[in-house]
Short mmCIF file of C-alpha atoms in Angstrom, two decimals:
data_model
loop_
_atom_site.label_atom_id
_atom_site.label_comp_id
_atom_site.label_asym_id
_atom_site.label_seq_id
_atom_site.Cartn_x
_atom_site.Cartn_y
_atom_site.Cartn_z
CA UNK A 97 -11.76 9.29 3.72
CA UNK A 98 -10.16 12.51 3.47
CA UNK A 99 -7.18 13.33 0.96
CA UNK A 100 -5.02 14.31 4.17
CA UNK A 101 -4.57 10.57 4.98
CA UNK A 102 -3.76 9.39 1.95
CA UNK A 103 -1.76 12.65 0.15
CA UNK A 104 2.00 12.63 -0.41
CA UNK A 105 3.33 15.29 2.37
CA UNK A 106 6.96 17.35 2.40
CA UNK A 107 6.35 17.82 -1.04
CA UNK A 108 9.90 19.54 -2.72
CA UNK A 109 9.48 23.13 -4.81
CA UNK A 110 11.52 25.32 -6.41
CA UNK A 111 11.45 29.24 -6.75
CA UNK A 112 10.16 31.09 -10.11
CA UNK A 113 13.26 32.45 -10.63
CA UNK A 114 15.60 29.17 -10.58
CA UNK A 115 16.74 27.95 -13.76
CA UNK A 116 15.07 25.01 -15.33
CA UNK A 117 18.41 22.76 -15.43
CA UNK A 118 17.91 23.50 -11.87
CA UNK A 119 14.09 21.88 -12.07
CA UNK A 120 15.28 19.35 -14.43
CA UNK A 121 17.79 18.18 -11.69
CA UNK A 122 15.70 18.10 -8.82
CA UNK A 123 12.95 16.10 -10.82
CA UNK A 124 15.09 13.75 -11.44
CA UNK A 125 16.65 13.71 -7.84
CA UNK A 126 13.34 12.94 -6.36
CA UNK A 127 11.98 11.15 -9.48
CA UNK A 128 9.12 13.01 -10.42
CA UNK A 129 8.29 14.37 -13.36
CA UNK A 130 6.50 17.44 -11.64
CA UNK A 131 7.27 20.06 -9.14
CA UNK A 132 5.48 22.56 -7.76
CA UNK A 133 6.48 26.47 -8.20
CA UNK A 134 6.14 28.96 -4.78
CA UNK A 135 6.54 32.34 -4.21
CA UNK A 136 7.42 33.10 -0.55
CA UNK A 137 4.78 30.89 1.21
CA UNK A 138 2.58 30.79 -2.17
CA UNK A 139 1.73 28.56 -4.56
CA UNK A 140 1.90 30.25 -8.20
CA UNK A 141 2.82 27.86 -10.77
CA UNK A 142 3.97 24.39 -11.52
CA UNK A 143 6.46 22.98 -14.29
CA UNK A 144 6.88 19.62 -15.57
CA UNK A 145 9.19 17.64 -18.14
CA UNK A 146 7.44 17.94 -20.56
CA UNK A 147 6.76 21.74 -20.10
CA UNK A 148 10.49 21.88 -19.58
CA UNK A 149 10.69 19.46 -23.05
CA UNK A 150 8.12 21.69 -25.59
CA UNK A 151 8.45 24.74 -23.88
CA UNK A 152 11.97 25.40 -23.20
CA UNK A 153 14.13 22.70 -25.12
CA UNK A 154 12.12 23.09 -28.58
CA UNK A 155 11.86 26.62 -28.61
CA UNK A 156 15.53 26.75 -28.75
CA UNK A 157 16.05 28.27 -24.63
CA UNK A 158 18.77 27.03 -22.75
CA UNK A 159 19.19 25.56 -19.37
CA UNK A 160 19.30 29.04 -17.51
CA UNK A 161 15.89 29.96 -18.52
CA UNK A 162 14.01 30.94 -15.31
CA UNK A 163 11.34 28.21 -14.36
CA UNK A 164 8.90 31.41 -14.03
CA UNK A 165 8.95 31.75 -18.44
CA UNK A 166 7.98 28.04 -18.86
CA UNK A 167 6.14 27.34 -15.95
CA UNK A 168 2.27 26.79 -15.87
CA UNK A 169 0.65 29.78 -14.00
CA UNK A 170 -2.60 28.23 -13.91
CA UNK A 171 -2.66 25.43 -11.42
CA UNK A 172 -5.71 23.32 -10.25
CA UNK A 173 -5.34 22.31 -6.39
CA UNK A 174 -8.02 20.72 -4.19
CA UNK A 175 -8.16 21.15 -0.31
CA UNK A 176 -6.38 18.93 2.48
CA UNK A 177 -10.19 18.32 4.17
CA UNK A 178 -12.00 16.75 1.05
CA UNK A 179 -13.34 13.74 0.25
CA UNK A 180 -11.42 11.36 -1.62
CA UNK A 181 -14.30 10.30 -3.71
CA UNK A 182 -14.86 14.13 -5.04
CA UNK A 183 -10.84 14.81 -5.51
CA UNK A 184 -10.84 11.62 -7.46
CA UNK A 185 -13.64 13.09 -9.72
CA UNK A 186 -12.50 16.47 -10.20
CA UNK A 187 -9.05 14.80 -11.06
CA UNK A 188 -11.23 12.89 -13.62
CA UNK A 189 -13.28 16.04 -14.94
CA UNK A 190 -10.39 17.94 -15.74
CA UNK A 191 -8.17 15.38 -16.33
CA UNK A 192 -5.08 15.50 -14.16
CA UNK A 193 -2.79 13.23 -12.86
CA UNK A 194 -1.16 14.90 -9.89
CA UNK A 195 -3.10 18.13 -7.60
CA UNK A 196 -1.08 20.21 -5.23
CA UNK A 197 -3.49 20.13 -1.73
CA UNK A 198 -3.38 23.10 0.51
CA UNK A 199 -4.88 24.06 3.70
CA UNK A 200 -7.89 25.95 4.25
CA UNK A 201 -5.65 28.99 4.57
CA UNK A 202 -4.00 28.23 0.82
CA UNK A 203 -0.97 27.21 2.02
CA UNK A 204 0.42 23.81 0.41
CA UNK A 205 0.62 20.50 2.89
CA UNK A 206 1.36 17.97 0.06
CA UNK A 207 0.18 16.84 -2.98
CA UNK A 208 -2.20 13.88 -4.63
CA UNK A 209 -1.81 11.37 -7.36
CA UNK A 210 -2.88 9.02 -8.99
CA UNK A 211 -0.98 6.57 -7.07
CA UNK A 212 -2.26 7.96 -3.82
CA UNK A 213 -5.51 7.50 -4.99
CA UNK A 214 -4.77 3.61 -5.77
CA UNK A 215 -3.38 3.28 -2.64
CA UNK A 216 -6.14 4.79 -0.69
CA UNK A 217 -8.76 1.69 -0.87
CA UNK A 218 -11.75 3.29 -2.45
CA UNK A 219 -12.33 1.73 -5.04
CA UNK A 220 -15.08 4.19 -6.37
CA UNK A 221 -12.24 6.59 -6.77
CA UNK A 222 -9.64 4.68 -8.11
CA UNK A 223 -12.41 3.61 -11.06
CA UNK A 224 -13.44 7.51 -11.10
CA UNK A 225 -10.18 8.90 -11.36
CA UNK A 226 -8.59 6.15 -13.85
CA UNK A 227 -11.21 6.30 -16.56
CA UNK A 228 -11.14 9.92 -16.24
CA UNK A 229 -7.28 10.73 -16.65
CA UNK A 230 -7.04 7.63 -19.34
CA UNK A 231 -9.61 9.17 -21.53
CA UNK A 232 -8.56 10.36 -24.87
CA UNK A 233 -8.94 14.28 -24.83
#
């Protein structure tokens, strides 16, 4: 099966240069603890609570700090076309929870999770994926 059928699609993201109350807010509107960072039609970063939490909030920055200064610039992704079975171990060998998924033409159509992965029947990659992500780094 390919990640396409089973990904999470019209995923929300936020500009670099928005604030992160603004990123704090909009997790929490959509209830994820994750969102993904683009730059006109480009992926370049992605910030989460707890980046927001250690980053931001116990350095002593305030709410109008620009997502860009906390964000992580180095984000994994794996393509809309590939095997379940292989996202679910890569999520394992690097251990990740969520991956952005873009097109063949790096554009981003949605992202995986663990959840999707539970969801998607193979049980191969739900076993992959949890005992990679669970295990202690």
């Amino acid at each position: 099966m390919k990640i396409s059928k089973i990904m999470t699609r019209n995923v929300r993201t936020l500009e670099p240069e928005r604030s992160i109350r603004e990123a704090a807010t909009l997790m929490a509107d959509i209830d994820s603890g994750a969102l993904l960072i683009n730059e006109g039609d480009r992926l370049i970063g992605m910030i989460t609570d707890r980046d927001i939490a250690v980053r931001a909030v116990a350095a002593g920055l305030d709410g109008n700090t620009p997502v860009r200064q906390v964000m992580s610039s180095n984000v994994r992704y794996c393509f809309d076309d590939e095997d379940v079975e292989h996202v679910a171990a890569n999520m394992a060998d690097i251990q990740v929870r969520r991956l952005p998924v873009l097109n063949r033409e790096k554009r981003l159509v949605g992202v995986v999770s663990l959840g999707n992965i539970a969801s998607g029947h193979s049980r191969m990659a739900n076993d992959t994926v949890l005992r990679g992500v669970t295990s202690a780094h």
